[in-house]
Coordinates of C-alpha atoms and ligand atoms in Angstrom, one line a residue:
M1 CA 131.3 73.1 113.8
M2 CA 128.4 75.6 113.9
Y3 CA 125.3 74.2 115.3
R4 CA 121.6 75.7 115.3
T5 CA 119.0 74.7 117.8
N6 CA 116.1 77.0 117.1
P7 CA 114.7 77.9 113.7
K8 CA 114.6 81.5 112.6
V9 CA 111.2 82.4 111.4
Y10 CA 110.6 86.0 109.7
L11 CA 107.5 86.9 108.3
V12 CA 108.5 88.7 105.1
S13 CA 105.4 89.4 103.0
R14 CA 101.7 90.0 103.7
P15 CA 98.4 91.0 101.5
Q16 CA 97.6 94.6 100.5
V17 CA 94.4 95.9 99.2
D18 CA 94.3 98.8 96.5
W19 CA 91.5 100.6 98.3
E20 CA 90.8 103.1 95.2
Q21 CA 90.1 100.0 93.3
I22 CA 87.7 98.7 95.4
A23 CA 85.8 101.8 95.8
A24 CA 85.8 101.9 91.9
F25 CA 84.6 98.8 91.5
L26 CA 81.6 99.4 94.1
A27 CA 80.7 102.7 92.5
D28 CA 80.7 101.0 89.0
E29 CA 78.3 98.3 90.2
G30 CA 76.4 100.7 92.2
L31 CA 76.8 99.1 95.5
P32 CA 76.8 100.8 98.7
E33 CA 80.1 102.9 99.8
M34 CA 82.6 101.5 102.0
P35 CA 82.4 101.1 105.0
D36 CA 78.6 100.2 104.5
S37 CA 79.7 97.6 101.9
I38 CA 82.5 96.2 103.8
R39 CA 82.6 95.3 107.4
A40 CA 86.6 94.5 107.6
G41 CA 87.0 98.4 108.0
T42 CA 90.7 98.8 106.7
D43 CA 92.2 95.6 107.6
D44 CA 93.5 94.2 104.1
A45 CA 93.4 90.5 105.1
N46 CA 90.2 90.4 106.2
A47 CA 88.6 92.7 103.4
I48 CA 90.2 90.2 101.0
I49 CA 88.2 87.3 102.2
E50 CA 85.2 89.6 102.7
V51 CA 85.2 91.3 99.1
S52 CA 85.9 87.6 97.4
A53 CA 83.3 86.1 99.6
R54 CA 80.6 88.6 99.1
L55 CA 81.3 88.7 95.6
C56 CA 80.0 85.3 94.8
Y57 CA 76.4 86.6 95.8
M58 CA 77.0 90.4 95.3
S59 CA 75.9 90.5 99.0
F60 CA 78.0 93.9 99.5
G61 CA 76.1 96.1 102.4
R62 CA 73.9 92.8 103.4
G63 CA 74.3 89.7 105.7
R64 CA 76.3 89.5 108.5
R65 CA 77.7 92.7 109.9
D66 CA 80.2 91.3 112.2
I67 CA 83.3 90.4 110.5
A68 CA 84.7 87.8 113.0
A69 CA 81.2 86.2 112.4
F70 CA 81.6 86.6 108.9
I71 CA 85.1 84.8 108.7
H72 CA 84.2 82.0 111.1
N73 CA 81.0 81.1 109.4
L74 CA 83.2 80.8 106.1
L75 CA 85.7 78.6 108.2
N76 CA 82.6 76.5 109.7
S77 CA 81.1 75.8 106.8
K78 CA 84.5 75.1 104.8
D79 CA 84.1 77.3 102.3
G80 CA 87.7 77.3 102.1
S81 CA 88.6 78.9 98.6
V82 CA 88.1 82.4 99.5
F83 CA 91.2 82.0 101.9
E84 CA 93.5 81.2 99.1
H85 CA 93.3 84.9 98.1
V86 CA 95.5 85.8 101.1
N87 CA 99.2 85.1 100.9
Y88 CA 101.8 85.2 103.6
G89 CA 105.5 84.8 102.8
F90 CA 108.2 83.6 105.5
V91 CA 111.7 82.9 105.2
F92 CA 112.8 80.2 107.6
T93 CA 116.5 79.6 108.5
G94 CA 118.1 77.5 111.0
V95 CA 116.2 74.6 109.7
S96 CA 117.1 71.1 108.6
R97 CA 117.1 69.5 105.3
S98 CA 114.8 66.8 106.8
L99 CA 112.6 69.6 107.8
T100 CA 112.3 70.9 104.4
H101 CA 111.7 67.8 102.7
E102 CA 108.6 67.4 105.3
L103 CA 107.7 71.1 104.3
V104 CA 108.0 70.8 100.5
R105 CA 105.7 67.8 100.8
H106 CA 102.7 70.5 101.1
R107 CA 101.9 71.3 97.5
A108 CA 98.6 73.0 97.2
G109 CA 98.8 76.8 97.6
F110 CA 102.7 76.9 98.7
A111 CA 105.7 78.4 96.5
Y112 CA 109.2 77.3 97.6
S113 CA 112.7 78.9 96.9
Q114 CA 115.4 77.0 98.7
R115 CA 119.1 77.4 99.4
S116 CA 120.8 75.2 96.5
Q117 CA 123.3 72.7 97.5
R118 CA 124.6 72.9 93.7
Y119 CA 125.4 76.5 93.7
V120 CA 126.4 77.1 97.5
D121 CA 129.6 75.5 99.0
E122 CA 128.2 73.8 102.2
T123 CA 132.0 73.6 103.7
E124 CA 131.2 76.4 106.1
G125 CA 127.6 75.0 106.6
A126 CA 126.1 74.6 110.0
F127 CA 123.9 71.7 111.1
V128 CA 120.8 71.5 113.0
L129 CA 120.4 69.5 116.3
P130 CA 117.0 67.6 116.7
P131 CA 115.1 68.8 119.4
A132 CA 115.1 65.8 121.5
L133 CA 119.0 66.3 121.9
V134 CA 118.7 70.0 122.8
M135 CA 116.3 69.5 125.8
E136 CA 117.5 70.1 129.2
D137 CA 115.4 67.5 130.8
P138 CA 116.1 64.5 130.2
K139 CA 119.9 65.2 129.6
R140 CA 120.9 62.9 126.6
D141 CA 124.6 64.2 126.3
G142 CA 125.6 60.4 125.2
A143 CA 123.3 60.5 122.5
R144 CA 124.2 64.2 121.4
A145 CA 128.1 63.2 121.5
I146 CA 127.4 60.3 118.9
L147 CA 125.5 62.9 116.6
E148 CA 127.9 65.6 116.7
D149 CA 130.5 62.7 116.1
A150 CA 128.7 61.9 112.9
L151 CA 128.1 65.5 111.8
E152 CA 131.9 66.2 112.2
S153 CA 132.8 63.3 110.2
A154 CA 130.3 64.2 107.6
A155 CA 131.4 67.8 107.3
N156 CA 135.2 66.6 106.9
S157 CA 134.1 63.9 104.5
Y158 CA 132.1 66.7 102.3
A159 CA 135.5 69.3 102.6
R160 CA 137.6 66.3 101.7
L161 CA 135.4 65.4 98.5
V162 CA 135.5 69.2 97.2
A163 CA 138.9 69.0 97.7
E164 CA 139.6 65.8 95.5
L165 CA 136.9 66.7 92.9
E166 CA 138.4 70.3 92.3
A167 CA 141.8 68.2 91.5
E168 CA 140.1 65.5 89.8
I169 CA 137.6 66.9 87.4
P170 CA 139.2 68.8 84.3
R171 CA 138.3 72.3 83.7
D172 CA 137.8 71.7 79.8
G173 CA 134.3 70.2 79.2
F174 CA 132.6 73.0 81.2
D175 CA 131.5 76.4 79.3
H176 CA 131.6 78.0 82.6
A177 CA 133.6 77.8 85.7
T178 CA 130.0 77.9 87.7
D179 CA 129.0 74.5 85.6
R180 CA 132.1 72.7 86.9
R181 CA 131.6 74.2 90.6
K182 CA 127.8 72.8 90.6
A183 CA 129.3 69.4 89.4
I184 CA 131.9 69.2 92.3
R185 CA 129.1 70.4 94.7
Q186 CA 126.2 68.3 93.4
T187 CA 128.6 65.1 93.8
A188 CA 130.3 66.1 97.2
R189 CA 126.7 66.8 98.8
A190 CA 125.8 63.1 98.7
V191 CA 127.6 62.7 102.2
L192 CA 125.6 65.5 103.9
P193 CA 123.3 64.4 106.4
N194 CA 119.3 65.2 107.0
A195 CA 120.9 67.6 109.8
T196 CA 122.4 70.0 107.2
E197 CA 120.9 73.4 107.8
T198 CA 119.0 75.1 104.8
K199 CA 117.3 78.3 104.4
I200 CA 114.2 78.6 102.7
F201 CA 111.4 81.0 101.3
V202 CA 107.9 80.0 101.7
T203 CA 104.7 81.9 100.5
G204 CA 101.5 80.4 101.2
N205 CA 97.6 81.3 101.2
V206 CA 95.7 81.4 104.3
R207 CA 93.9 77.8 103.7
A208 CA 97.5 76.2 102.8
W209 CA 98.8 77.5 106.3
R210 CA 95.8 76.5 108.1
H211 CA 96.2 72.8 106.8
F212 CA 99.9 72.8 107.1
I213 CA 99.8 73.9 110.7
E214 CA 96.9 71.6 111.6
M215 CA 98.9 68.8 109.9
R216 CA 102.5 69.7 111.5
A217 CA 101.6 71.3 114.8
A218 CA 99.7 68.2 115.9
P219 CA 101.3 65.8 118.6
F220 CA 102.2 63.0 116.0
A221 CA 104.6 65.5 113.7
D222 CA 108.2 65.6 114.0
W223 CA 109.4 68.1 117.1
E224 CA 111.6 70.3 114.8
I225 CA 108.6 71.2 112.1
R226 CA 106.0 70.9 115.1
A227 CA 108.2 74.1 116.6
L228 CA 108.5 75.7 113.5
A229 CA 104.7 75.5 112.8
I230 CA 103.9 76.8 116.2
E231 CA 106.0 79.7 115.7
A232 CA 104.6 80.4 112.0
L233 CA 101.1 80.0 113.8
A234 CA 102.4 82.7 116.4
L235 CA 103.2 85.1 113.7
L236 CA 100.0 84.6 111.8
R237 CA 97.7 84.7 114.4
R238 CA 99.0 88.3 115.3
E239 CA 98.5 89.1 111.6
A240 CA 95.2 87.6 110.9
P241 CA 93.7 86.7 114.3
L242 CA 90.1 85.9 112.7
M243 CA 91.7 83.4 110.4
F244 CA 94.0 81.8 112.7
G245 CA 92.6 82.9 116.1
D246 CA 90.7 79.3 116.5
F247 CA 93.8 77.4 116.6
E248 CA 94.5 76.2 120.5
V249 CA 98.0 75.9 121.6
S250 CA 98.8 73.4 124.3
E251 CA 101.7 71.8 126.3
L252 CA 102.5 68.2 126.1
A253 CA 103.6 66.4 129.2
D254 CA 107.1 66.5 127.6
G255 CA 107.2 70.4 127.5
T256 CA 107.0 70.5 123.7
K257 CA 103.8 72.5 122.2
V258 CA 101.1 71.5 119.8
A259 CA 97.9 73.3 118.2
S260 CA 94.9 72.0 116.9
P261 CA 92.2 73.9 114.9
K262 CA 88.4 74.5 116.1
Y263 CA 87.8 74.6 112.2
S264 CA 89.6 71.5 110.7
K265 CA 90.5 71.8 107.1
A266 CA 88.2 74.6 105.6
Ligands
FAD1 C1 103.1 62.9 110.9 C2 103.4 62.9 109.4 C3 104.0 61.6 109.1 C4 103.9 61.7 107.7 N1 104.8 60.9 107.3 C5 105.0 60.2 105.8 C6 105.8 59.0 105.3 O1 106.0 58.3 106.2 N2 105.8 59.0 103.9 C7 105.4 59.9 103.2 O2 105.3 59.8 102.1 N3 104.7 61.2 103.8 C8 104.5 61.3 104.9 N4 103.6 62.1 105.4 C9 103.5 63.5 104.4 C10 101.8 63.4 104.1 O3 101.6 62.1 103.5 C11 101.9 64.3 103.0 O4 102.5 64.3 101.9 C12 101.8 65.7 103.6 O5 101.7 66.2 104.9 C13 101.2 67.0 102.8 O6 100.0 66.5 103.1 P1 98.4 66.9 102.2 O7 98.8 66.3 100.7 O8 97.5 67.1 102.4 O9 98.8 68.7 101.8 P2 99.1 69.3 100.4 O10 99.9 68.9 99.2 O11 99.1 70.7 100.7 O12 97.3 69.3 99.8 C14 96.5 70.0 100.7 C15 95.1 69.2 100.3 O13 94.7 69.7 99.1 C16 94.4 68.2 98.0 N5 95.3 67.8 97.1 C17 96.6 68.3 96.9 N6 97.2 67.6 96.1 C18 96.4 66.9 95.5 C19 96.2 65.8 94.4 N7 97.2 65.8 93.6 N8 95.0 65.2 94.4 C20 93.9 65.5 95.1 N9 93.8 66.1 96.3 C21 95.1 67.1 96.2 C22 94.3 67.1 99.4 O14 92.9 67.4 99.9 C23 95.5 67.7 100.6 O15 95.2 67.4 101.9 C24 103.5 62.6 106.6 C25 103.1 63.7 107.1 C26 102.8 63.7 108.6 C27 102.0 64.9 109.1

């Protein structure tokens, strides 16, 4: 039996500016050249926010000169729509189906691609142990044993169901072997628990990620998704400190982490 205890978080895509096209736009509009027009310098993420915001008022070369003050003012005044132009993509693995069920409830500004339980056989799949059962202090060996017992039983039932359906479902009636395999797996997955490990590719814009982190890194969120939100925040903060630097991370008495933003729901 394979158990996962920590999510793996890969930041796999980030925004990129075509600076030649920005220069062409400025020249065509008779606006000041860079760097006078754009205070973000060559930071792509900041520049996308600045260009989209300045375009609204055609304020290139005017107004706030400091990019940090510029972006914080947008967050503070809840001009959140410009943050939708900047997207970051993550691959999350080692997360449970219960986590991804909560994750995909976040609709606005997110795109998802998740490992299919119809196409992919789960016989060799792994399970994610809930954080409360892997904490050293307090030890919860009794509860963990009950869970592992249930997971083993579910894995066993899944394998037996696949084998039984393989024998019972006739090959004719399916144009493609893949369709038959899907019919078997979509039935057998009925016994897979919430703890089943899954992998998901999630792309979201900055406005959406900020809202996700605010909701899911909060003390009242489930511990597993909370830990994931904290990890995603750490990577996003490194990528775009001006857009995520206002989140404050702190530790609760139980040793788990939470985060809350200075600028709520932009
Ligand atoms: C601790 C916790 C417990 C939860 N418990 C439950 C539960 O028991 N049962 C349950 O069903 N869900 C539960 N949820 C999920 C929650 O209700 C939301 O579905 C989820 O957090 C996504 O939030 P959202 O809709 O704000 O996000 P998104 O879907 O990302 O939307 C972002 C924002 O866009 C706007 N928006 C998006 N779609 C629309 C729309 N169609 N119309 C108008 N405005 C829109 C809203 O302002 C919204 O806040 C829980 C969430 C948390 C954090």
